[in-house]
JSON list of C-alpha atoms in Angstrom, two decimals:
[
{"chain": "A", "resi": 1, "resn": "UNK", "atom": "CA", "xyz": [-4.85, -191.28, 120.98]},
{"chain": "A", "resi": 2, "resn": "UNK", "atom": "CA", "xyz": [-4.03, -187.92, 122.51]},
{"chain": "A", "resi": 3, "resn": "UNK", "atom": "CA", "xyz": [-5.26, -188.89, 125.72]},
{"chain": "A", "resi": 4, "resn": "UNK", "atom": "CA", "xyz": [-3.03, -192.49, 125.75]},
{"chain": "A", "resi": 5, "resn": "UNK", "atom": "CA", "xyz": [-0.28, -189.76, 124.53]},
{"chain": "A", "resi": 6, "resn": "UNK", "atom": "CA", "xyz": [-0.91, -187.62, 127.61]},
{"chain": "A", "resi": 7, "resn": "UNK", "atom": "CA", "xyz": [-1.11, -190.35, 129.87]},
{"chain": "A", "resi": 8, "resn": "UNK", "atom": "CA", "xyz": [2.36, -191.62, 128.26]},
{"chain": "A", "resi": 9, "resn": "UNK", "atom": "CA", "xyz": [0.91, -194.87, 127.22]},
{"chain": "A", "resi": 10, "resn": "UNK", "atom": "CA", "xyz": [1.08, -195.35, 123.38]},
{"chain": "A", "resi": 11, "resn": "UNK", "atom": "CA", "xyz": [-1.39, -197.04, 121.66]},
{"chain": "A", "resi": 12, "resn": "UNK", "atom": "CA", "xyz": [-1.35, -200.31, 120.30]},
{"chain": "A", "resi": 13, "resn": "UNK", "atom": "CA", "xyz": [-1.15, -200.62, 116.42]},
{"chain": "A", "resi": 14, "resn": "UNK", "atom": "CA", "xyz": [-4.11, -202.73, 116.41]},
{"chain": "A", "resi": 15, "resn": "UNK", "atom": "CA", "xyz": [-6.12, -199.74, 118.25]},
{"chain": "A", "resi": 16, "resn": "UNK", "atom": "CA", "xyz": [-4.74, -197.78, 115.74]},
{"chain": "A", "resi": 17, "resn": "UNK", "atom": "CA", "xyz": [-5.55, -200.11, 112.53]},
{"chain": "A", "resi": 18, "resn": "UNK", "atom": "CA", "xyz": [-8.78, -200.52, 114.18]},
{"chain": "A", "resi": 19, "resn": "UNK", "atom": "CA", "xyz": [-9.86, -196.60, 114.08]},
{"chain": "A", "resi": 20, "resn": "UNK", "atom": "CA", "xyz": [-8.65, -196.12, 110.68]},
{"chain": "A", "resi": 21, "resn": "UNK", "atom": "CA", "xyz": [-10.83, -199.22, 109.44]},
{"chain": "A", "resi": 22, "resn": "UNK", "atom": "CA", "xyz": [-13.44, -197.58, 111.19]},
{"chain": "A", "resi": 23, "resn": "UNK", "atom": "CA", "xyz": [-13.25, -194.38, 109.84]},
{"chain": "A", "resi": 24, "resn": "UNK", "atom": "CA", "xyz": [-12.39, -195.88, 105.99]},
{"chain": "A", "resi": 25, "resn": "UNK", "atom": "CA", "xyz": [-15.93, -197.31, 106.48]},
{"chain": "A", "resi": 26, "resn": "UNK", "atom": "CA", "xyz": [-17.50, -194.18, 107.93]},
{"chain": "A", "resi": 27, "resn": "UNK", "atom": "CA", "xyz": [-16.03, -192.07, 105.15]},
{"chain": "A", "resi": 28, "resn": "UNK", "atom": "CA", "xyz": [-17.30, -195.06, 102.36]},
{"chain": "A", "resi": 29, "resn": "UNK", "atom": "CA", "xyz": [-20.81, -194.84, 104.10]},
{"chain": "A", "resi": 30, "resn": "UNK", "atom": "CA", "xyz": [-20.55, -191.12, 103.88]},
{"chain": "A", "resi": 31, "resn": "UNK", "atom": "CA", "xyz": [-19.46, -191.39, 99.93]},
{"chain": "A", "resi": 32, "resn": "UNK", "atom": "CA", "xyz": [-22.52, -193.72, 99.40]},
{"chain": "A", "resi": 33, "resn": "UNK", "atom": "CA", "xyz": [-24.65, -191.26, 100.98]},
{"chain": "A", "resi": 34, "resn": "UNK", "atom": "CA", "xyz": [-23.50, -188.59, 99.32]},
{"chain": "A", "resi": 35, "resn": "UNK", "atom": "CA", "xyz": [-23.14, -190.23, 95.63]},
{"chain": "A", "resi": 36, "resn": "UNK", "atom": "CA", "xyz": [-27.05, -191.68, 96.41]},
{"chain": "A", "resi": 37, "resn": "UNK", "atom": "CA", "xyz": [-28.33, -187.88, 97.33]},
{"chain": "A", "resi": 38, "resn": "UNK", "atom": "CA", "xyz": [-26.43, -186.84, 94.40]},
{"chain": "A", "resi": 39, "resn": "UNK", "atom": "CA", "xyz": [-28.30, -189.41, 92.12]},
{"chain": "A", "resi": 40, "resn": "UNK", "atom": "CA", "xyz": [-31.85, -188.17, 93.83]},
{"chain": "A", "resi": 41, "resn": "UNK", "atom": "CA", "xyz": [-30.86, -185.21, 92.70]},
{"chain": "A", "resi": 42, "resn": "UNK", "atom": "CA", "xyz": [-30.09, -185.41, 89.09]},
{"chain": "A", "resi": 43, "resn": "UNK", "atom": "CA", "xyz": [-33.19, -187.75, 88.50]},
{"chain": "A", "resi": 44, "resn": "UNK", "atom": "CA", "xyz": [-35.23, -184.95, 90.59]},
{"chain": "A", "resi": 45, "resn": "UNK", "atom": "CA", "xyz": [-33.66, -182.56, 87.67]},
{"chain": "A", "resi": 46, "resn": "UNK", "atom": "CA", "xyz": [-34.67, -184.71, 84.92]},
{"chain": "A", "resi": 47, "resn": "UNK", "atom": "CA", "xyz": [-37.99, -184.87, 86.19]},
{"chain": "A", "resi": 48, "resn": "UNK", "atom": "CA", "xyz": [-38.14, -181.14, 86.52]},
{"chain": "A", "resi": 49, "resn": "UNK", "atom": "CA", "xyz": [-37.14, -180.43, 83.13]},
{"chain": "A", "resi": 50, "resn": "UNK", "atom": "CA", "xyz": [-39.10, -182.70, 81.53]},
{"chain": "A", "resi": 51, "resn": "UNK", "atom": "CA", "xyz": [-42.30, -181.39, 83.55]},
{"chain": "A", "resi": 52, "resn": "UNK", "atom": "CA", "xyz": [-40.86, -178.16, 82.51]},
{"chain": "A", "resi": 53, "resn": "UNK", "atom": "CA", "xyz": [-40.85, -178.79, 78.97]},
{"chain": "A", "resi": 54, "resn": "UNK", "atom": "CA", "xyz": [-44.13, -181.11, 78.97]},
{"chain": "A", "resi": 55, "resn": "UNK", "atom": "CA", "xyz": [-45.30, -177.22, 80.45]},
{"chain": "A", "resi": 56, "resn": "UNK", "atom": "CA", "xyz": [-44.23, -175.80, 77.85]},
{"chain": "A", "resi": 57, "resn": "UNK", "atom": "CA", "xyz": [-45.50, -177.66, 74.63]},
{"chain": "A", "resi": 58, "resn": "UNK", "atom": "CA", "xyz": [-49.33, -177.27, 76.91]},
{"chain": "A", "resi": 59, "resn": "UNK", "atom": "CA", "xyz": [-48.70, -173.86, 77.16]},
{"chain": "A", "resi": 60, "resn": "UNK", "atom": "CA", "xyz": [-47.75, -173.51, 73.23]},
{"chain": "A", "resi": 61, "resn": "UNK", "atom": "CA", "xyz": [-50.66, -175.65, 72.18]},
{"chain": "A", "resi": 62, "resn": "UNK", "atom": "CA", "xyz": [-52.85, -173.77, 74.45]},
{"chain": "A", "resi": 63, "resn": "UNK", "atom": "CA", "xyz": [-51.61, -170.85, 72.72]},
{"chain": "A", "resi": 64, "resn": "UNK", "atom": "CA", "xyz": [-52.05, -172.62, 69.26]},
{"chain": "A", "resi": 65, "resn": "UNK", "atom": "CA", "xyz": [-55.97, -173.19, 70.34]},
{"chain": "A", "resi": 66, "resn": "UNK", "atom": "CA", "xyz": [-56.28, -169.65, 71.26]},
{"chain": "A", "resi": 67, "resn": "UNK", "atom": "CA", "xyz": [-54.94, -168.24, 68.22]},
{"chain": "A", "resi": 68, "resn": "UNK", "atom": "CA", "xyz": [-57.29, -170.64, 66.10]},
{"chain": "A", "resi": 69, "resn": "UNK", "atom": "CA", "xyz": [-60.44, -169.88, 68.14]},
{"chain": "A", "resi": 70, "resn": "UNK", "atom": "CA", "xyz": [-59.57, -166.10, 67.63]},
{"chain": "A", "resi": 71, "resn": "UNK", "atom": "CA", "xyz": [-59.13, -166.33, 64.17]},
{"chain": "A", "resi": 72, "resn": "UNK", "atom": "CA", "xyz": [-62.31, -168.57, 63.65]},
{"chain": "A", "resi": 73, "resn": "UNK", "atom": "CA", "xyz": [-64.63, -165.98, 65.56]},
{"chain": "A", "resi": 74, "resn": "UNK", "atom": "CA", "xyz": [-62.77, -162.92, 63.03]},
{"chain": "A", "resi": 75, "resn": "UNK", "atom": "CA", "xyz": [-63.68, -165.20, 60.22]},
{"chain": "A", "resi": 76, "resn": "UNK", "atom": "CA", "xyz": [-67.31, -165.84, 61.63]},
{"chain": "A", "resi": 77, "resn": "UNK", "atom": "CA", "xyz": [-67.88, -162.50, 62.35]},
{"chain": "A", "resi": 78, "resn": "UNK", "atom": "CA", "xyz": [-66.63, -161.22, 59.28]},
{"chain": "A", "resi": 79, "resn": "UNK", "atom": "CA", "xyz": [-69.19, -163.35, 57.47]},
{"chain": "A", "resi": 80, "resn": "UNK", "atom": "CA", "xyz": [-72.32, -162.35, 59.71]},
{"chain": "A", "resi": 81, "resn": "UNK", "atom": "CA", "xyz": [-71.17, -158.69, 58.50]},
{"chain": "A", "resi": 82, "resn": "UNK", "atom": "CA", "xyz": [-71.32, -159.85, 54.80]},
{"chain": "A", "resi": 83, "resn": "UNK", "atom": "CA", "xyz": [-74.50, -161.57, 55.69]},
{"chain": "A", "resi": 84, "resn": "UNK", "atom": "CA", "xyz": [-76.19, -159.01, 56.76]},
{"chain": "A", "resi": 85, "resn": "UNK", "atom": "CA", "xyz": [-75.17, -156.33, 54.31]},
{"chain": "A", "resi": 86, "resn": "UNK", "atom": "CA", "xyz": [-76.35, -159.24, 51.69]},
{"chain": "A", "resi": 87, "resn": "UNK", "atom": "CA", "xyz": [-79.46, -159.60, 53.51]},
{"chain": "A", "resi": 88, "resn": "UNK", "atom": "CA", "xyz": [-79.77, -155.90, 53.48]},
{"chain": "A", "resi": 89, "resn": "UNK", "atom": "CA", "xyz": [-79.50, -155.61, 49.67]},
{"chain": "A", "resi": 90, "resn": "UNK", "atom": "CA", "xyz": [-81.63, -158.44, 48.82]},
{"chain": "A", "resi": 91, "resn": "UNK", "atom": "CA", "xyz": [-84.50, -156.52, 50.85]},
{"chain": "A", "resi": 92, "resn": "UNK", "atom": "CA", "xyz": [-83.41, -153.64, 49.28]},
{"chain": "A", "resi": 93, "resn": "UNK", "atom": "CA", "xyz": [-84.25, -155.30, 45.60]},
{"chain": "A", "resi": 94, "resn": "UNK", "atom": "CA", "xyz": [-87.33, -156.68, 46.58]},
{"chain": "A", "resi": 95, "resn": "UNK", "atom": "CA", "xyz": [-88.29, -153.69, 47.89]},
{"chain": "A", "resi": 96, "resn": "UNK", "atom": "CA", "xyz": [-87.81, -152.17, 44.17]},
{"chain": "A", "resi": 97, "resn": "UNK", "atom": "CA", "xyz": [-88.97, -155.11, 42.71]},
{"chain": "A", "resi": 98, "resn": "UNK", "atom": "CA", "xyz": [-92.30, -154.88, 44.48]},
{"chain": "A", "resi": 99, "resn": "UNK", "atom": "CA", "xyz": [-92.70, -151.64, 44.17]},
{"chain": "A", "resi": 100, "resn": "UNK", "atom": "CA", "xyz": [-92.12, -151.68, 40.20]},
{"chain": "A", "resi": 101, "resn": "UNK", "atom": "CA", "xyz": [-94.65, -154.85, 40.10]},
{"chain": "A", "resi": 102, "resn": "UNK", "atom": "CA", "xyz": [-97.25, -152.26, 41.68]},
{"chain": "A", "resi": 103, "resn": "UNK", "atom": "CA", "xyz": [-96.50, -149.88, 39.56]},
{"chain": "A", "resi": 104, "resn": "UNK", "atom": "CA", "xyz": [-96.95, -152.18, 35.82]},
{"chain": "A", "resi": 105, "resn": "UNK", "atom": "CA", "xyz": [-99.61, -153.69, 38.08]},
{"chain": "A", "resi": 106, "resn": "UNK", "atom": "CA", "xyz": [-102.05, -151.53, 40.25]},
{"chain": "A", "resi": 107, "resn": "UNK", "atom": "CA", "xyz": [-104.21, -153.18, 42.62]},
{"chain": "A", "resi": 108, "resn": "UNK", "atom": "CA", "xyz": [-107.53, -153.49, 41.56]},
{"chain": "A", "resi": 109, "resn": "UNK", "atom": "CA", "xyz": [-110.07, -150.88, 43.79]}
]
């Protein structure tokens, strides 16, 4: 247009009606574009935060395992402890047992 200005020929309205169309449909194809990217990008979003929070709940019931496993070895070891100090005094009784059998009983020599 400027150069049909400069040459002092004006341009036909049909030139004219022809560029806008064209750019009415460039701008439309550049909307499209743009709302299509924009969709890829929100579902791209939803996907991350559901990954993210799928993360998450592993990570807590990772956690939850963990917690259960430690408290399962305290318990278990907590019971060896009592099982050996019961151990301890049972071998402690026999040893007084037996030793108060030999005494109402001395071996014969």
């Amino acid at each position: 247009a400027r150069l049909a200005a400069k040459m002092g020929k004006p341009m036909p309205n049909k030139v004219l009606e022809e560029k806008v169309e064209a750019l009415n449909r460039s701008f439309g194809q550049v909307l499209r574009e743009l709302g299509d990217v924009s969709t890829e990008r929100d579902q791209a979003n939803r996907r991350a935060d559901k990954e993210a929070a799928a993360r998450r709940r592993a990570e807590e019931a990772l956690q939850d395992r963990e917690d259960t496993l430690k408290e399962a070895k305290a318990q278990h070891e907590r019971e060896a402890r009592e099982m050996t100090e019961l151990l301890e005094q049972i071998r402690r009784q026999w040893g007084l047992k037996r030793q108060q059998l030999e005494e109402l009983a001395p071996r014969p020599s």
